[in-house]
Short mmCIF file of C-alpha atoms in Angstrom, two decimals:
data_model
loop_
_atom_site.label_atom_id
_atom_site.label_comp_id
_atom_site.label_asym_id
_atom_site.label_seq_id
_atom_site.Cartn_x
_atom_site.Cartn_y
_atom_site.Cartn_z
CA UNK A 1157 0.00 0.00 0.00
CA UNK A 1158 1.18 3.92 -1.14
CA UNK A 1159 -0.21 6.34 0.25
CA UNK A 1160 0.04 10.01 -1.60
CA UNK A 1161 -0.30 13.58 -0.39
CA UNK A 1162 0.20 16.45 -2.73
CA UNK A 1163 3.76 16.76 -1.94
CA UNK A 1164 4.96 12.92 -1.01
CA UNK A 1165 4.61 9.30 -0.82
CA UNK A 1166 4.19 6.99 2.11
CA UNK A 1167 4.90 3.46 2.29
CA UNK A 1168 6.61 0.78 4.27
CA UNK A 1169 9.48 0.67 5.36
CA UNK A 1170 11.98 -2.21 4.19
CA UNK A 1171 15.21 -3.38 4.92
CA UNK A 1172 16.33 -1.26 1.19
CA UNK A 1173 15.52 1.76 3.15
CA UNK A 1174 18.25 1.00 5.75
CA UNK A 1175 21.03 3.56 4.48
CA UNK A 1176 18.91 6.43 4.56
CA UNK A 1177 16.74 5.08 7.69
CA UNK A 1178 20.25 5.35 9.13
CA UNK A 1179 21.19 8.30 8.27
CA UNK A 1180 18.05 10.42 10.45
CA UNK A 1181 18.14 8.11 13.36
CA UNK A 1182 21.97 8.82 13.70
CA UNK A 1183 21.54 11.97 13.73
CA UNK A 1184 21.60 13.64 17.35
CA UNK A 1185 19.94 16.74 16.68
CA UNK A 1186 16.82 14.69 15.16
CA UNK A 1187 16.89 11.72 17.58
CA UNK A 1188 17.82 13.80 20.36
CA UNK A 1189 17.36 11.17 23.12
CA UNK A 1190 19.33 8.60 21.98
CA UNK A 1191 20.44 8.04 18.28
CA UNK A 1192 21.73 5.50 16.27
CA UNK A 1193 25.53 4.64 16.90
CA UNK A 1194 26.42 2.85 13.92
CA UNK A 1195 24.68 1.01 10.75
CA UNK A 1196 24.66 -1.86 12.47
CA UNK A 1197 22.46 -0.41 15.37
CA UNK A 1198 19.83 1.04 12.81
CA UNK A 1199 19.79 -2.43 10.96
CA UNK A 1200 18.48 -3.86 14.08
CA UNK A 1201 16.14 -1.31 15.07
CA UNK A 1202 14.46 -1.40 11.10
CA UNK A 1203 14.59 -4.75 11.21
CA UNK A 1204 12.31 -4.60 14.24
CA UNK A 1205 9.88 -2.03 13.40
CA UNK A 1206 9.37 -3.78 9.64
CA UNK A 1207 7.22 -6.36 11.75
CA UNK A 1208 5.17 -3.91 13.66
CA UNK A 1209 1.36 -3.88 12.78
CA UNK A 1210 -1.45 -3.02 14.56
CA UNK A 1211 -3.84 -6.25 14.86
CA UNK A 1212 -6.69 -5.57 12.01
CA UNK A 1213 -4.96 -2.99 10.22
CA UNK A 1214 -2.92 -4.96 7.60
CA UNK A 1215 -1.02 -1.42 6.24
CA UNK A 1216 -0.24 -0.23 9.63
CA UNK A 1217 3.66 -0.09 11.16
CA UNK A 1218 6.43 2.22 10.10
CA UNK A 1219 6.53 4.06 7.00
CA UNK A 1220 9.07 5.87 4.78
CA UNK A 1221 8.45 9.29 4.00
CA UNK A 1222 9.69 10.29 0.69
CA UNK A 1223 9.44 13.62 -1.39
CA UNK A 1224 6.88 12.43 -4.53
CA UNK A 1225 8.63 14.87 -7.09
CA UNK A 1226 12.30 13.15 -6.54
CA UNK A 1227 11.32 10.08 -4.14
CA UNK A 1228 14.04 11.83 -2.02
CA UNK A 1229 13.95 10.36 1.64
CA UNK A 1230 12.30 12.68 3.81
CA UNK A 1231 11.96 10.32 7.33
CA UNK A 1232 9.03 8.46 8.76
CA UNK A 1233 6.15 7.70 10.37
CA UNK A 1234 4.57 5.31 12.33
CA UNK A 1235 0.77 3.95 12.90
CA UNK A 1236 1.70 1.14 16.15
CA UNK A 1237 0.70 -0.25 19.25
CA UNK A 1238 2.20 2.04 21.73
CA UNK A 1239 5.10 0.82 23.36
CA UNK A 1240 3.33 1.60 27.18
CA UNK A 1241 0.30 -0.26 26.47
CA UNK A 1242 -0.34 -2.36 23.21
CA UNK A 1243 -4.02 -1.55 23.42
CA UNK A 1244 -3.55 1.88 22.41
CA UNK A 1245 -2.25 3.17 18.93
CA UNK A 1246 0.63 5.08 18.54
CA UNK A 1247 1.44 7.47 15.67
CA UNK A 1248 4.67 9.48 15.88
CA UNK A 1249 7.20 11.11 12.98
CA UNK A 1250 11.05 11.42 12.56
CA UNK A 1251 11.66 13.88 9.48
CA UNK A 1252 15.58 13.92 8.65
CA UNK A 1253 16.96 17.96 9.44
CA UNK A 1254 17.11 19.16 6.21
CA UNK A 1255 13.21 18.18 5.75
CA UNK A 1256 12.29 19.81 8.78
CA UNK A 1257 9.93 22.94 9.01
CA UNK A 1258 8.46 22.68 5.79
CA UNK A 1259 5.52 20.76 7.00
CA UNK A 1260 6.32 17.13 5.78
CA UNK A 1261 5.55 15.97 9.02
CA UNK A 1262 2.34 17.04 9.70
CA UNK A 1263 1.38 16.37 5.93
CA UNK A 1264 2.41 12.38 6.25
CA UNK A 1265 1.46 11.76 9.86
CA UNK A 1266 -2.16 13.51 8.69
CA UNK A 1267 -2.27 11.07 5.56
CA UNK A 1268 -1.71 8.35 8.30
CA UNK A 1269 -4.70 9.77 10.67
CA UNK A 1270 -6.97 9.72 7.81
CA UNK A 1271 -5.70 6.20 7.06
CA UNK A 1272 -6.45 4.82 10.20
CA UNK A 1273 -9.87 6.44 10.42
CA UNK A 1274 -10.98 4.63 7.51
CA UNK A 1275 -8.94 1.30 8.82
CA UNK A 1276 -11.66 1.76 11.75
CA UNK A 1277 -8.74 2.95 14.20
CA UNK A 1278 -10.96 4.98 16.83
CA UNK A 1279 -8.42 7.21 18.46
CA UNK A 1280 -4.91 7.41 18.18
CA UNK A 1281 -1.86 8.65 20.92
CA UNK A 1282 0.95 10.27 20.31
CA UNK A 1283 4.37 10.14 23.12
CA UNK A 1284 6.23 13.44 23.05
CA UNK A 1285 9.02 14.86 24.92
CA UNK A 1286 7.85 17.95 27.30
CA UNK A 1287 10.90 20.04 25.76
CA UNK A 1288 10.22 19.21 22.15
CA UNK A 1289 8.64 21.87 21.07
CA UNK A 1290 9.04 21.11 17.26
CA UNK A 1291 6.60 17.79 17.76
CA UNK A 1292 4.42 19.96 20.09
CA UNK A 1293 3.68 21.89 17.41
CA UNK A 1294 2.86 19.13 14.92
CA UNK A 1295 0.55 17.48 17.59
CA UNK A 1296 -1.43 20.36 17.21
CA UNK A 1297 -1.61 20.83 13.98
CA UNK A 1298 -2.83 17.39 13.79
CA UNK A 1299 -5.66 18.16 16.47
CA UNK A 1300 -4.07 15.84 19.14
CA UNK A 1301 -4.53 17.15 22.68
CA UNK A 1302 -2.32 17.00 25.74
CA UNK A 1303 -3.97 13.90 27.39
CA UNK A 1304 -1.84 12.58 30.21
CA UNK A 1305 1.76 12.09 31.08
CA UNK A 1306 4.24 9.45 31.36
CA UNK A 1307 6.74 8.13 33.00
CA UNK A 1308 8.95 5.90 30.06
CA UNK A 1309 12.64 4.48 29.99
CA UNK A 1310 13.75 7.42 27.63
CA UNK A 1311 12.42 10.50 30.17
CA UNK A 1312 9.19 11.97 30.66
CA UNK A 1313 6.71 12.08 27.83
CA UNK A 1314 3.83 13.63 27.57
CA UNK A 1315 0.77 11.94 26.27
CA UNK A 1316 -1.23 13.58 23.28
CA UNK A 1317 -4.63 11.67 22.07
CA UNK A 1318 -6.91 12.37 19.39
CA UNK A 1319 -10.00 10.46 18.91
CA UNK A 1320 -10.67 9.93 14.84
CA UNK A 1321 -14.00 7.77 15.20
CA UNK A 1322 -16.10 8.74 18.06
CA UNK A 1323 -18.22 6.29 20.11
CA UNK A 1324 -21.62 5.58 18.96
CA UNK A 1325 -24.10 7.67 21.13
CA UNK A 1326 -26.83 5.10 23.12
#
C-alpha cells in the first residue's frame, strides 16, 4: 500500500531503506534522546519495526516518508501499538533535518490519521518529549490534545490523544 499527499509518498518501510533510515536516526539533533551509533544499530532497530502492525490494520507499522517529485527520503512515520500499552495506537514522525519545518511531518502523519480512520482505528496517541517543542507543534496541527503524562525508559513524555472515530451515542 502507497499512500500520496500532494507533496509525497508513504509506504513501508523495508530493509532497502536502511542507508537512509540510518542516516536520520543517527543523527543527534533529530533523535535527540538517543540516536543510532552505527549502521549496524539502525539495521536492528528497522529490522524490528518492519514487523510492527497493529492487529486488524494490515497497512499499519512504520513508514518511509519520501518527497513524490524526486522520491528523495524525507523520514518516517509510524501507525503502532504504543510501546506503554499495546491496546492503544501510537502514531509518531522522525523527518531527517534538512526536511524539517516545511511541514512534511504534519502532511504524512495527517495522511496516516486519515488512514487509520478509515482502517476503523478509533483514536490514536501520540508520546512526546515535554521540551520538544518542534513535535508539540505538529501534535497540534494534527488536532491531538495533551492527554496525560508518562513516565517511560527514555524521560518523561507527555501523552497527546486524538479520537478519529467517536463512540456511537446510546
Amino acid at each position: 500500500m502507497v499512500l500520496s499527499t500532494p507533496r509525497l509518498t508513504l509506504r513501508r518501510l523495508t530493509m532497502d531503506d536502511l542507508q537512509a533510515f540510518h542516516d536520520v536516526w543517527s543523527d543527534p539533533e533529530v533523535i535527540f534522546w538517543g540516536e543510532m551509533s552505527d549502521v549496524g544499530a539502525s539495521r536492528a532497530m528497522l529490522n524490528s519495526v518492519i514487523e510492527r502492525r497493529l492487529d486488524g490494520v494490515d497497512e499499519s507499522g512504520w513508514f518511509g516518508v519520501f518527497r513524490s517529485r524526486d522520491m528523495q527520503f524525507v523520514g518516517d512515520v509510524v501507525l503502532e501499538p504504543a510501546s506503554w500499552d499495546s491496546s492503544c495506537v501510537e502514531v509518531g514522525w522522525h523527518l531527517s533535518r534538512i526536511f524539517q519545518h516545511h511541514g512534511y511531518a504534519t502532511e504524512a502523519a495527517q495522511a496516516l490519521l486519515a488512514h487509520s480512520a478509515r482502517s476503523g482505528v478509533r483514536e490514536v496517541w501520540a508520546k512526546i518529549l515535554p521540551t520538544n517543542h518542534a513535535s508539540q507543534r505538529v501534535a497540534m496541527r494534527l488536532q491531538l490534545v495533551r492527554a496525560g503524562h508518562l513516565d517511560h525508559p527514555l524521560g518523561e513524555h507527555d501523552l497527546w490523544r486524538r479520537v478519529l472515530i467517536p463512540a456511537a451515542q446510546p
